[in-house]
Coordinates of C-alpha atoms and ligand atoms in Angstrom, one line a residue:
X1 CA -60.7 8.0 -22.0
X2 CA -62.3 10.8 -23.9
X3 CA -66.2 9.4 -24.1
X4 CA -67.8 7.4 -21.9
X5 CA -70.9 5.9 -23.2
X6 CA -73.7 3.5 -21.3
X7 CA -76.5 2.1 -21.4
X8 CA -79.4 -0.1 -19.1
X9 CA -81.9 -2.9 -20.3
X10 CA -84.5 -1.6 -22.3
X11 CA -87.4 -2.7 -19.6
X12 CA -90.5 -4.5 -21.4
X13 CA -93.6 -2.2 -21.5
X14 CA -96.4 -4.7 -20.6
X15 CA -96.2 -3.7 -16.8
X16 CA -95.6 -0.3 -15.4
X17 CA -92.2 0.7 -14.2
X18 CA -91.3 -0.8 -10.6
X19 CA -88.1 -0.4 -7.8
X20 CA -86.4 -3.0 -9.6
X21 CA -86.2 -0.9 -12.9
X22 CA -85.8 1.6 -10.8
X23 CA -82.8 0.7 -9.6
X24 CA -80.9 -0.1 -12.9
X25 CA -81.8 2.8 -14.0
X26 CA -80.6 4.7 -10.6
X27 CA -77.2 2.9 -10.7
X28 CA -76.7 3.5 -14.3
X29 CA -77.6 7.4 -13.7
X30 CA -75.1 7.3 -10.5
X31 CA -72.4 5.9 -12.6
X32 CA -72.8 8.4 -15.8
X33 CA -72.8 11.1 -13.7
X34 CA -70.0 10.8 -11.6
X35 CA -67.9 9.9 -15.0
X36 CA -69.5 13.7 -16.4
X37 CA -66.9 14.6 -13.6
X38 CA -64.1 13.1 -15.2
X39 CA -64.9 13.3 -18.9
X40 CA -66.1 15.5 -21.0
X41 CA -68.5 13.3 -23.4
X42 CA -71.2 11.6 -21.6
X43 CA -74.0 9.6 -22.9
X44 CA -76.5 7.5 -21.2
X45 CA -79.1 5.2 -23.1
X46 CA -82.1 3.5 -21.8
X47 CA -85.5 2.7 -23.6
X48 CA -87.9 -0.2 -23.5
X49 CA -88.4 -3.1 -24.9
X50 CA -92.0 -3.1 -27.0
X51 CA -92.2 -6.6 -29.3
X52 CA -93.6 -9.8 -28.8
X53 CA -95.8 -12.4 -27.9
X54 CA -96.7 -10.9 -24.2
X55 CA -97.5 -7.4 -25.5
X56 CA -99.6 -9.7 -28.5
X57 CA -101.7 -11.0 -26.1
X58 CA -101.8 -7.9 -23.2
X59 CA -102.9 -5.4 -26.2
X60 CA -105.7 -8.1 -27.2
X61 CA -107.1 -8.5 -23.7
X62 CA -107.7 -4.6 -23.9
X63 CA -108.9 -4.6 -27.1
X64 CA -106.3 -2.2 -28.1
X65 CA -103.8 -2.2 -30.7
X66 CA -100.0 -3.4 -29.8
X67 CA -99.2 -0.1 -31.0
X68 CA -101.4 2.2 -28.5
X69 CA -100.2 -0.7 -25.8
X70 CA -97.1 0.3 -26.3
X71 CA -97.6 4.1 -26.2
X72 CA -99.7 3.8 -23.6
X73 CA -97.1 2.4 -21.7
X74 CA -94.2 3.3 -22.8
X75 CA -95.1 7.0 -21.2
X76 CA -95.2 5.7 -18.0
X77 CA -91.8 4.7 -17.9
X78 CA -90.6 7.8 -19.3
X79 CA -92.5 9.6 -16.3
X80 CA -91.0 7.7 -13.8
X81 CA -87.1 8.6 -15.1
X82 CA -88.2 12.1 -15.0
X83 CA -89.8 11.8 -11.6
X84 CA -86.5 10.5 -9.9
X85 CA -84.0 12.7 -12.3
X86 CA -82.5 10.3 -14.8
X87 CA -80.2 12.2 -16.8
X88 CA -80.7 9.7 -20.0
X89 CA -79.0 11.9 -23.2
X90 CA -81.5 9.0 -25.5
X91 CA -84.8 7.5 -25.0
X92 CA -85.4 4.4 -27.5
X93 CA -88.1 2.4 -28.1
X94 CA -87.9 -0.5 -30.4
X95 CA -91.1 0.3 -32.2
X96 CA -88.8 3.4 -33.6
X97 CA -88.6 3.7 -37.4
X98 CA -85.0 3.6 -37.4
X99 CA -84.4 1.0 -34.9
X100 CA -86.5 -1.6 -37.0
X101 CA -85.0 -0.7 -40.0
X102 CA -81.8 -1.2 -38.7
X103 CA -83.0 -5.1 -37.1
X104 CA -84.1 -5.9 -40.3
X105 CA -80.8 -5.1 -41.9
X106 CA -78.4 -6.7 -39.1
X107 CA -80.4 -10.0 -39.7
X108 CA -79.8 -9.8 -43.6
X109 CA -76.7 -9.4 -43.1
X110 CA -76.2 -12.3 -41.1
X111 CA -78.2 -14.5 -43.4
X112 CA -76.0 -13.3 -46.5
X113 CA -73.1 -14.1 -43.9
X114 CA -74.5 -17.7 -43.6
X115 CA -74.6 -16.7 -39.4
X116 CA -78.1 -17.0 -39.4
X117 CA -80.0 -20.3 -41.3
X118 CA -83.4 -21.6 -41.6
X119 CA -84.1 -25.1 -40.0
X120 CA -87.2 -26.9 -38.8
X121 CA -87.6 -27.0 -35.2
X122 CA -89.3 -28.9 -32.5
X123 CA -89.0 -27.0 -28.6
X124 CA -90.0 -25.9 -25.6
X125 CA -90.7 -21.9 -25.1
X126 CA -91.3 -20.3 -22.5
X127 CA -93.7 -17.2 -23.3
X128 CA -92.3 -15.1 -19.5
X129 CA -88.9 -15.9 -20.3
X130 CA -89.7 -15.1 -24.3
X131 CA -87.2 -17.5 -24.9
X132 CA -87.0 -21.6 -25.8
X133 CA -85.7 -23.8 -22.8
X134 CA -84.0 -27.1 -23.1
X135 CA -85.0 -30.2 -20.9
X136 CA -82.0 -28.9 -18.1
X137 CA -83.7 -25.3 -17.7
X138 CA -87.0 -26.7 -16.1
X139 CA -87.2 -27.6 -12.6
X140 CA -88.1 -30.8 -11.1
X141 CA -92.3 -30.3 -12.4
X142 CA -91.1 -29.5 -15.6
X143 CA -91.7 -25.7 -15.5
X144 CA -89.9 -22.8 -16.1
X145 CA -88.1 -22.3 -13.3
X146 CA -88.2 -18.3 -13.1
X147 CA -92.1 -18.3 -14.1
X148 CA -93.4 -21.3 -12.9
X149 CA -95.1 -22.3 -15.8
X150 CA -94.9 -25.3 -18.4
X151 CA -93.2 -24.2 -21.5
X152 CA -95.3 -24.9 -24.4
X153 CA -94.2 -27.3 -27.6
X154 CA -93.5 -25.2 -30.4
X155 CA -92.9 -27.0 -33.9
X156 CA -91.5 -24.5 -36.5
X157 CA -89.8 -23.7 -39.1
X158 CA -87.1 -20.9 -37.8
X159 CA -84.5 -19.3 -38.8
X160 CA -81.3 -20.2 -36.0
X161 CA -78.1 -17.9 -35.5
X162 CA -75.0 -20.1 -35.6
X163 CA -74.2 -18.9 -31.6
X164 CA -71.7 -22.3 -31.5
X165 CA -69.2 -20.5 -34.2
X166 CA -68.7 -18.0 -31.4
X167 CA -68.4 -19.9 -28.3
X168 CA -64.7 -20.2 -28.4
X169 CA -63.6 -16.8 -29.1
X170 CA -66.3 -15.7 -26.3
X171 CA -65.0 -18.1 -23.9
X172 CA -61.7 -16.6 -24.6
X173 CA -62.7 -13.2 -24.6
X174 CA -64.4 -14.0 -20.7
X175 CA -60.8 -15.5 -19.9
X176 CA -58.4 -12.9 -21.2
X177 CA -60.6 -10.1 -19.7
X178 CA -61.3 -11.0 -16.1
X179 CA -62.9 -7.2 -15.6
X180 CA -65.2 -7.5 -18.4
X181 CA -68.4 -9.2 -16.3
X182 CA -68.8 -6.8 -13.1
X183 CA -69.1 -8.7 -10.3
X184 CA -66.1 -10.8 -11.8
X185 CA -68.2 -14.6 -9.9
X186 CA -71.1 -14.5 -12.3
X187 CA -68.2 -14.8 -15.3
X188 CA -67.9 -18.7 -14.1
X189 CA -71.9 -18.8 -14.3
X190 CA -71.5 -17.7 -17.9
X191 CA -68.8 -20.0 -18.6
X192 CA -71.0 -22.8 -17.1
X193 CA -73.3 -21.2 -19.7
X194 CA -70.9 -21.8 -22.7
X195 CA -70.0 -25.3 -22.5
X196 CA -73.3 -26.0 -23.1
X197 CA -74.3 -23.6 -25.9
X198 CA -76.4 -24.9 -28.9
X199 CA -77.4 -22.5 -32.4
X200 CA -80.5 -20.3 -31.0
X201 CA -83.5 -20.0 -32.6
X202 CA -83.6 -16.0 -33.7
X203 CA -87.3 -15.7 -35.8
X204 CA -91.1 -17.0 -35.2
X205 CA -93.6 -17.9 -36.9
X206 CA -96.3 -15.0 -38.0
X207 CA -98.7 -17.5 -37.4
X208 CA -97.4 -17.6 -33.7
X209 CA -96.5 -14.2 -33.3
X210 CA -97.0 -11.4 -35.0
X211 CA -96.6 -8.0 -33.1
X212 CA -92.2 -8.1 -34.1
X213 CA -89.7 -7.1 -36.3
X214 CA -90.9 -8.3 -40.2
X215 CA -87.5 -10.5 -41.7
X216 CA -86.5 -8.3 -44.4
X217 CA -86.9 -11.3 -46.8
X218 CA -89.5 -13.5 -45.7
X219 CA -92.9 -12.4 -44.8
X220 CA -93.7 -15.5 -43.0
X221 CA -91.3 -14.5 -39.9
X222 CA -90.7 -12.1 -37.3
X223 CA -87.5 -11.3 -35.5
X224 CA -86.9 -13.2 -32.1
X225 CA -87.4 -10.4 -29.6
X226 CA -84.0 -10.7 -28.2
X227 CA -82.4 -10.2 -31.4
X228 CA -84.4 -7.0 -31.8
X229 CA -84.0 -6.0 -28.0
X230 CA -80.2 -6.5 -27.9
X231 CA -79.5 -4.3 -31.2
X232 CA -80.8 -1.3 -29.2
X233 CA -77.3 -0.3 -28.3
X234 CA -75.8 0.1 -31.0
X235 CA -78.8 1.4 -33.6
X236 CA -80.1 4.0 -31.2
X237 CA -76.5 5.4 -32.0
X238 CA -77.0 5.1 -35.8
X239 CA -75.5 2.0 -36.6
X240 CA -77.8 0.8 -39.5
X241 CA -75.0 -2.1 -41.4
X242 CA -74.2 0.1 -44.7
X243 CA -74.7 3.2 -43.6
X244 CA -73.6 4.5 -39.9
X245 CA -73.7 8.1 -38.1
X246 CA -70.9 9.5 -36.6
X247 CA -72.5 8.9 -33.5
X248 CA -71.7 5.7 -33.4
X249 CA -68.1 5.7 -34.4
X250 CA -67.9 8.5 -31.4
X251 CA -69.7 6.3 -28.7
X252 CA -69.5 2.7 -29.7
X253 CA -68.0 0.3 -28.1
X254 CA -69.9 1.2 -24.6
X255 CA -67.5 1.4 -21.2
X256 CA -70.6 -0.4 -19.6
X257 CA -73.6 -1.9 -20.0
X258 CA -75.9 -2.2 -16.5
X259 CA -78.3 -4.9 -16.9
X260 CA -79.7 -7.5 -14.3
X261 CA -78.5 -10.2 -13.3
X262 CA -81.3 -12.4 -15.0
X263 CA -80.4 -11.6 -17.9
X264 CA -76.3 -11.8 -18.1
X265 CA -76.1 -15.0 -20.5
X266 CA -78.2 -13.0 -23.0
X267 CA -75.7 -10.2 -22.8
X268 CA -72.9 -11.8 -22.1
X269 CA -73.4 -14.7 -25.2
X270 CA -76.1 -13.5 -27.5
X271 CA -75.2 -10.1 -27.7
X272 CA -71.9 -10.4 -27.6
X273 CA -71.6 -13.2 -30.7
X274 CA -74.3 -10.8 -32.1
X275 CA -71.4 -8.4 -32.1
X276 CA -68.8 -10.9 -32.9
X277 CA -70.8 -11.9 -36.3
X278 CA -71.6 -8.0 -36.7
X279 CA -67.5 -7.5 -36.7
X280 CA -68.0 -4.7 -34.3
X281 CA -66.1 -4.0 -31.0
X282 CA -67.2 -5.4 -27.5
X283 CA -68.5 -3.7 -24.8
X284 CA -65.5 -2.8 -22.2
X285 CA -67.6 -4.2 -19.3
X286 CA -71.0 -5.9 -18.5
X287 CA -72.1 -4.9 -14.8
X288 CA -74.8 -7.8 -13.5
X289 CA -76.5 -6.2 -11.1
X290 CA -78.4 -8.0 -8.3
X291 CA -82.2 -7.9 -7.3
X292 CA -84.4 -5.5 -5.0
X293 CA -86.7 -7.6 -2.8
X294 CA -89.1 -5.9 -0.8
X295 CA -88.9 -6.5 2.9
X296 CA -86.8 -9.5 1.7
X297 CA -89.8 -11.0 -0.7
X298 CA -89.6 -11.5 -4.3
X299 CA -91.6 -8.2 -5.6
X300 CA -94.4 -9.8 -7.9
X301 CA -98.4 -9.0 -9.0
X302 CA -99.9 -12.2 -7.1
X303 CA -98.6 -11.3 -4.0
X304 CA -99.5 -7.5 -4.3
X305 CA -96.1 -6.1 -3.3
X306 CA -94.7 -4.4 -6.6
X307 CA -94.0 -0.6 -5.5
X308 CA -93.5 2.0 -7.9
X309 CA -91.4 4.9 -7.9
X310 CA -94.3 7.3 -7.6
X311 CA -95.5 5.5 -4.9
X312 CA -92.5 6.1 -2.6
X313 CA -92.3 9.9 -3.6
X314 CA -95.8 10.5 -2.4
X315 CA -95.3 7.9 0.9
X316 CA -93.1 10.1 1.9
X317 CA -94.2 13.3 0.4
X318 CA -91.0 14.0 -1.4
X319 CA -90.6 16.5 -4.1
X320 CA -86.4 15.7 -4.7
X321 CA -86.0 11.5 -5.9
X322 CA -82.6 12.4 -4.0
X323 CA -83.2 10.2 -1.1
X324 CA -84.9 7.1 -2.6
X325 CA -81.7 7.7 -5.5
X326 CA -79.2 7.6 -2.4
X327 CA -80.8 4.5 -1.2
X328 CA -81.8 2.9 -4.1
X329 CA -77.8 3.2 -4.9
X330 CA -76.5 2.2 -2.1
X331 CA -78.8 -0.5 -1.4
X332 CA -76.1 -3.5 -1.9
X333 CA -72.5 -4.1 -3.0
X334 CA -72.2 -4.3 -6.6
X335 CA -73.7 -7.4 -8.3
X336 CA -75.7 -8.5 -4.6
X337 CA -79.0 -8.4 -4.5
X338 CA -80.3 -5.6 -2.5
X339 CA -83.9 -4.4 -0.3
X340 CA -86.2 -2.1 0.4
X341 CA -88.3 -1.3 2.9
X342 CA -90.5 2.0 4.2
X343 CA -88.6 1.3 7.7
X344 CA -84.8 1.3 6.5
X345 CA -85.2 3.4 3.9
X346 CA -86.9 6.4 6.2
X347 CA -84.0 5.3 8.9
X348 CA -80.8 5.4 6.9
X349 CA -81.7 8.9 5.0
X350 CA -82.8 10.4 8.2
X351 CA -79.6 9.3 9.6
X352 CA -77.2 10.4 6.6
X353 CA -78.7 12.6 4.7
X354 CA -80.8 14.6 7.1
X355 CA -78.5 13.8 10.5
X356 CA -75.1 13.8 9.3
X357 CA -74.6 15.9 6.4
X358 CA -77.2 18.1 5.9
X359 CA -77.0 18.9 9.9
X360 CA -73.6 19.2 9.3
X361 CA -74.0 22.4 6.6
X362 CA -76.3 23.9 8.1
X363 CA -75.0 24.1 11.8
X364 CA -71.3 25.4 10.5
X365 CA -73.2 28.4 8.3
X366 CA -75.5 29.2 11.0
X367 CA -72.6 29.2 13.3
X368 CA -70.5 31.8 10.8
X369 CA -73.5 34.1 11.0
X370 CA -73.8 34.1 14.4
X371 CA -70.7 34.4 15.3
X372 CA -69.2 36.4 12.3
X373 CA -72.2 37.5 10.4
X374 CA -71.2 35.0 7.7
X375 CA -68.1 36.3 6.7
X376 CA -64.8 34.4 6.3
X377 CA -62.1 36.6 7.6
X378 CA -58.4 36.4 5.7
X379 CA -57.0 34.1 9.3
X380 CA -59.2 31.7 9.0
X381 CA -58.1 30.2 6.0
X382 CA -55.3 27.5 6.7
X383 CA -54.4 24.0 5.7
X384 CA -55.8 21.5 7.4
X385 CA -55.3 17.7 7.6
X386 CA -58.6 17.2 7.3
X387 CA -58.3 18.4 3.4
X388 CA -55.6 15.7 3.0
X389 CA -58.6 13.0 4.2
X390 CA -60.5 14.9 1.4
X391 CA -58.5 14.5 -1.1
X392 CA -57.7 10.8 -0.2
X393 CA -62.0 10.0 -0.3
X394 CA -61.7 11.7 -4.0
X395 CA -59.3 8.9 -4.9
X396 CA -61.3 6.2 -3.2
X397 CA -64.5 7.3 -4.7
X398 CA -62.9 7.3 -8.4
X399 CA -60.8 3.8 -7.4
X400 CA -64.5 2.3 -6.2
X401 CA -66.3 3.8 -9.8
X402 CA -63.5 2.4 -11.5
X403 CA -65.3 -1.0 -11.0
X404 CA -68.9 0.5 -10.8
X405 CA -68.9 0.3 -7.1
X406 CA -71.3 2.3 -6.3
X407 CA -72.7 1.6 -2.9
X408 CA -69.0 1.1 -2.0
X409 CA -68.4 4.4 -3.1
X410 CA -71.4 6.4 -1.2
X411 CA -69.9 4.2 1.8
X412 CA -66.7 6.4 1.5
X413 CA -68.5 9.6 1.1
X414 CA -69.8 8.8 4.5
X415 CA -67.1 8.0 5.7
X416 CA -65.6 11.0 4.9
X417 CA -68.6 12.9 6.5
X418 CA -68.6 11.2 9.7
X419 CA -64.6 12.6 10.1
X420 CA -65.5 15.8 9.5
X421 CA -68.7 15.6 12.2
X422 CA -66.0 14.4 14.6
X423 CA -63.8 17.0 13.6
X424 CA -66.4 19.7 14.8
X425 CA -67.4 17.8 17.8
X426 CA -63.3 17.3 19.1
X427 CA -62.9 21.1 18.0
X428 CA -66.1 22.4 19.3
X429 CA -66.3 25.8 17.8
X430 CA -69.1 26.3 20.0
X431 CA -66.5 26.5 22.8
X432 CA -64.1 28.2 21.2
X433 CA -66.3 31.1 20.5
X434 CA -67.3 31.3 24.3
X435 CA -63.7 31.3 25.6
X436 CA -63.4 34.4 23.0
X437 CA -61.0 32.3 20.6
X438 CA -62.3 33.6 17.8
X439 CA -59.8 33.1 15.1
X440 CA -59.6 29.4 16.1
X441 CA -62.9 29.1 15.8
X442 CA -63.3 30.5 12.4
X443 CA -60.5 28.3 11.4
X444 CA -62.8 25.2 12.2
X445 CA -65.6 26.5 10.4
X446 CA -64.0 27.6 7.3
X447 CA -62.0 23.9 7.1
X448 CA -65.7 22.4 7.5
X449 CA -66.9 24.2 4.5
X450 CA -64.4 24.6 2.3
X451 CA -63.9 20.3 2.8
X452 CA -68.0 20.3 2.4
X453 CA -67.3 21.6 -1.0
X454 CA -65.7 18.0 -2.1
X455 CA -68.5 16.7 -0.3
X456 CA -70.9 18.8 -2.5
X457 CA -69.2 17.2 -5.7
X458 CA -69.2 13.7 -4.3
X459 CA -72.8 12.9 -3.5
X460 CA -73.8 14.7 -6.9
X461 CA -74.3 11.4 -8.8
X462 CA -76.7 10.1 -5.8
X463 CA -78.3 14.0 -5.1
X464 CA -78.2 16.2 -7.6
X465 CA -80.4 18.3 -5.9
X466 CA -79.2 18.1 -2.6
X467 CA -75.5 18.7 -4.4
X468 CA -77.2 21.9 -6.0
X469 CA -78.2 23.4 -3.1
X470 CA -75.3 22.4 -0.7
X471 CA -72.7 24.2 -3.2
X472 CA -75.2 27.3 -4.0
X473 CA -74.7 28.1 0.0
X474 CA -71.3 27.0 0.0
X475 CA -70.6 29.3 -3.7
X476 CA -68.7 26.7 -5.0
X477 CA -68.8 25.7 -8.8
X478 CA -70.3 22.2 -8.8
X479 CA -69.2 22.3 -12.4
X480 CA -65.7 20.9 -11.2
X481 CA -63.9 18.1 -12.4
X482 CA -62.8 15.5 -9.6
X483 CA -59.5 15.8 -10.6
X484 CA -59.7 19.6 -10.3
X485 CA -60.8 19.6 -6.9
X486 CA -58.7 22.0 -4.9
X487 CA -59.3 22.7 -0.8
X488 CA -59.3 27.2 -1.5
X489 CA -62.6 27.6 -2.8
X490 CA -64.2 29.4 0.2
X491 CA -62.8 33.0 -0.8
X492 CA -62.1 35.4 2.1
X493 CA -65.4 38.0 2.6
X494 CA -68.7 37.0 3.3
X495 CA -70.2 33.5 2.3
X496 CA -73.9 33.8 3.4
X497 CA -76.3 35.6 5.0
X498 CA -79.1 34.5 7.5
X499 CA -81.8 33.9 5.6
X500 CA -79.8 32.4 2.2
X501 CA -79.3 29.6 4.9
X502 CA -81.6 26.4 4.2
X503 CA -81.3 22.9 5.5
X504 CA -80.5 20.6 2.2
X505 CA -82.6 18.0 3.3
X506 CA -85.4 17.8 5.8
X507 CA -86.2 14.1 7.5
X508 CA -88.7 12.6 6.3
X509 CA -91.4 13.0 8.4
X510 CA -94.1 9.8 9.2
X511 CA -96.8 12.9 10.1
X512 CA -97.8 13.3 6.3
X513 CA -96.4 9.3 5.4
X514 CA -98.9 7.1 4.8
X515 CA -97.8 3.7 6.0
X516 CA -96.3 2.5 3.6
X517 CA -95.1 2.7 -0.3
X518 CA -96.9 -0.6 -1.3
X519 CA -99.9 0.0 -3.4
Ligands
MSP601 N1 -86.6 -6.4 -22.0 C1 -85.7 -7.3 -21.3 C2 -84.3 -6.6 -21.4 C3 -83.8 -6.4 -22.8 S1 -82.2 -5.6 -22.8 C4 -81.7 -5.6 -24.4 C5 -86.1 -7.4 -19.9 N2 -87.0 -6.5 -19.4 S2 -87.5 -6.4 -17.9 O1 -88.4 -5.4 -17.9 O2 -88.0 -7.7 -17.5 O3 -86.3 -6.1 -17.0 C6 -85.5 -4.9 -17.3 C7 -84.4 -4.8 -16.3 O4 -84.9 -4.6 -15.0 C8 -83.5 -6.0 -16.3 O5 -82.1 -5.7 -16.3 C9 -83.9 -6.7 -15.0 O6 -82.9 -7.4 -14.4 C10 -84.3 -5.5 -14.2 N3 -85.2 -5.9 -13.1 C11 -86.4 -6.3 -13.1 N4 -86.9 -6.6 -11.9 C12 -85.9 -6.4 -11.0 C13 -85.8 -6.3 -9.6 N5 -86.8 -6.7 -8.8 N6 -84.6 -5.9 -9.1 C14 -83.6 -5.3 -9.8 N7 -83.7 -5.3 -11.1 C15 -84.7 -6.1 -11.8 O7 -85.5 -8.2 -19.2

């Protein structure tokens, strides 16, 4: 593999950024960067999502145009992937010059393909989900059954994308690649999906919504949001039908795309008969990703629970996101849904971030000064089996990314860091160093830090910042490749001095918290 390129959802811009986008965006970040380890060419897309009827009516309330809405909004999300590091290489927002253009040429296309066709329409839409519903979706009141609300009746004339010329070849796409929906049970949901499948409805009236994507040639309709949404992946790369950069002949097809779990059948049958009718290559894998609740509820507006990013950084007085990234990535096995709460979250990063691995560093380099003034001497440097242990979680780690396990993956890291806490504790160089076995005890400290150094490049995806500072102290070139991981990086002479010593990660402390990150 020489590029790896992927993407999130774009996230829609009439809220403000919470956990839940958060946490796509946290998991994609994890997952590019540990790849940047492995290959050369990395690229990371994420953007929101700025058309349509909600935005329509949001911008009106304010008495604003869609436009400044957008802006307005679109900034905070771009904040919030600076506040907790994400390393996105593009930013795109559909309201981009070149991403319309682009729409509007895709869906010509497809009409002078005869894929997409006008036709009058009677249904039911559901303005949350921005989508029409068939009798089936709605629960047992006739509402939506993700927003709780009766769809309304819309009567149109639409154009409709012929999604039932595609259903075959996707269903045997799904079949013949058992790896290509991540976790591998929702790809019977989306077969479910299939069987079912009817022509979609892909433009709207102007006369029911406006604030869209203009069809090239007909002024009376605008582009069905998801039409416009899902072409995000491939025009933010330049693809634009006649004419396409090289940037999207480097990156396209994408090795995966992170979206939630909500919105799967979108990705896994619009988009991907989008692609089929486009003639362009699929996507290597899909990776559903499950839900955040908060303290096990459903995070929404009426019930005042929706916590932001920011919010937990100042909680807990944080100027590093490498804590809530570490949680927020390790918060549930790939594709289950996952939770926060103030209580775990300040437990489990006291406990292995603080407790077992910053401790860790910084009680073997204080222990070299004191007892050798931070200097590794030529005898301490051996083999040790605890390097072979290393060497193994390397494997496991890469194994576990393979399939975009990422929580599984931090799980081994620990793992890993727990041995090496026992190590010290069964070795006790404490002890050795009283009894006057100095060269013993020098051996345990150097094969703590030289195997910290894997450690280093290991939680790097999760802690950049933690990562940083761990291999500045330890003088080890973070810059490594996981394959070129070797255990003789700690060079004989002297590592460290007292006061270059600093713990990597202090607890959180309740003191300055204010109870909690809800707003
Ligand atoms: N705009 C569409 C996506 C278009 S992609 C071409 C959309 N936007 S969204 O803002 O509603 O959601 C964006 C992403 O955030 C989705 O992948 C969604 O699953 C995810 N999440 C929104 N709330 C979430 C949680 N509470 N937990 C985890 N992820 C959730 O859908």
């Amino acid at each position: 593999m020489e590029k790896f390129y992927t993407t999130t959802a774009i996230d829609y811009v009439n809220g403000a950024p919470h956990i839940g986008h958060a946490y796509e965006k946290i998991l994609t970040d994890v997952i590019q960067r540990h790849f940047s380890k492995r290959i050369k060419d990395v690229y990371m897309l994420t953007g929101v999502d700025e058309h349509g009827i909600k935005i329509q009516k949001t911008s009106a309330l304010l008495n604003i145009s869609p436009k400044e809405f957008c802006d307005m909004n679109a900034q905070k999300f771009i904040d919030a992937w600076k506040l907790l590091d994400i390393n996105y290489s593009q930013f795109i927002r559909t309201t981009d010059e070149m991403h319309i253009k682009a729409v509007q040429k895709i869906f010509t296309k497809l009409i002078n393909k005869g894929d997409i066709y006008k036709h009058s329409y009677k249904g039911l839409y559901c303005s949350g989900c921005e989508a029409f519903l068939s009798e089936k979706d709605l629960d047992e009141d006739g509402n939506c059954p993700v927003h709780k609300k009766k769809p309304e009746v819309v009567s149109e004339e639409n154009y409709f994308f012929k999604l039932t010329k595609y259903k075959d070849a996707i269903i045997k796409h799904i079949k013949d690649n058992p790896d290509f929906i991540i976790p591998s049970f929702r790809a019977n949901e989306v077969l479910n999906q299939l069987e079912n499948i009817e022509d979609i409805s892909v433009s709207r009236a102007k006369t029911s919504v406006n604030w869209g994507i203009d069809v090239e040639t007909d002024d009376s309709q605008v582009i069905y949001v998801w039409i416009d949404a899902l072409s995000n992946y491939i025009t933010a790369l330049g693809y634009s039908v006649d004419s396409i950069d090289d940037k999207f002949k480097k990156y396209w097809p994408a090795e995966v795309q992170v979206i939630g779990k909500d919105i799967l059948k979108f990705h896994a049958i619009y988009w991907i008969a989008l692609l089929m009718a486009l003639e362009l290559p699929l996507p290597k894998h899909l990776l559903a990703h499950g839900w955040i609740t908060i303290d096990e509820a459903k995070m929404s507006k009426s019930l005042g629970n929706v916590v932001s990013p920011e919010s937990v950084m100042k909680a807990f007085n944080m100027d590093s996101p490498d804590a809530f990234r570490y949680y927020m990535a390790s918060a549930a096995p790939v594709g289950k849904d996952g939770n926060y709460s103030d209580d775990d979250f300040k437990e489990k990063v006291n406990a292995h971030l603080a407790n077992s691995m910053g401790n860790l560093l910084n009680r073997t380099l204080s222990m070299l000064v004191k007892y050798f003034d931070g200097e590794i001497k030529k005898e301490f440097i051996v083999e040790s089996e605890l390097f072979k242990k290393a060497k193994e979680t390397i494997k496991e780690v890469k194994h576990h990314f393979d399939y975009f396990e990422v929580a599984e993956a931090a799980g081994k890291i620990f793992e890993l860091v727990d041995c090496i806490n026992k190590y010290v504790t069964d070795n006790a160089p404490w002890t050795l160093a009283k009894e006057g076995k100095m060269k013993e005890c020098g051996e345990v400290l150097y094969v703590v830090l030289e195997t910290m150094c894997a450690v280093s490049s290991l939680i790097y995806p999760y802690c950049p910042n933690i990562a940083q500072n761990m291999a500045k102290q330890l003088k080890y070139n973070l810059d490594t490749f996981y394959d070129d991981i070797t255990f003789n990086n700690i060079k004989e002479g002297k590592l460290i001095s007292k006061d270059e010593i600093k713990p990597v990660f202090l607890r959180l402390d309740s003191e300055f918290a204010p109870k909690s990150a809800k707003k």
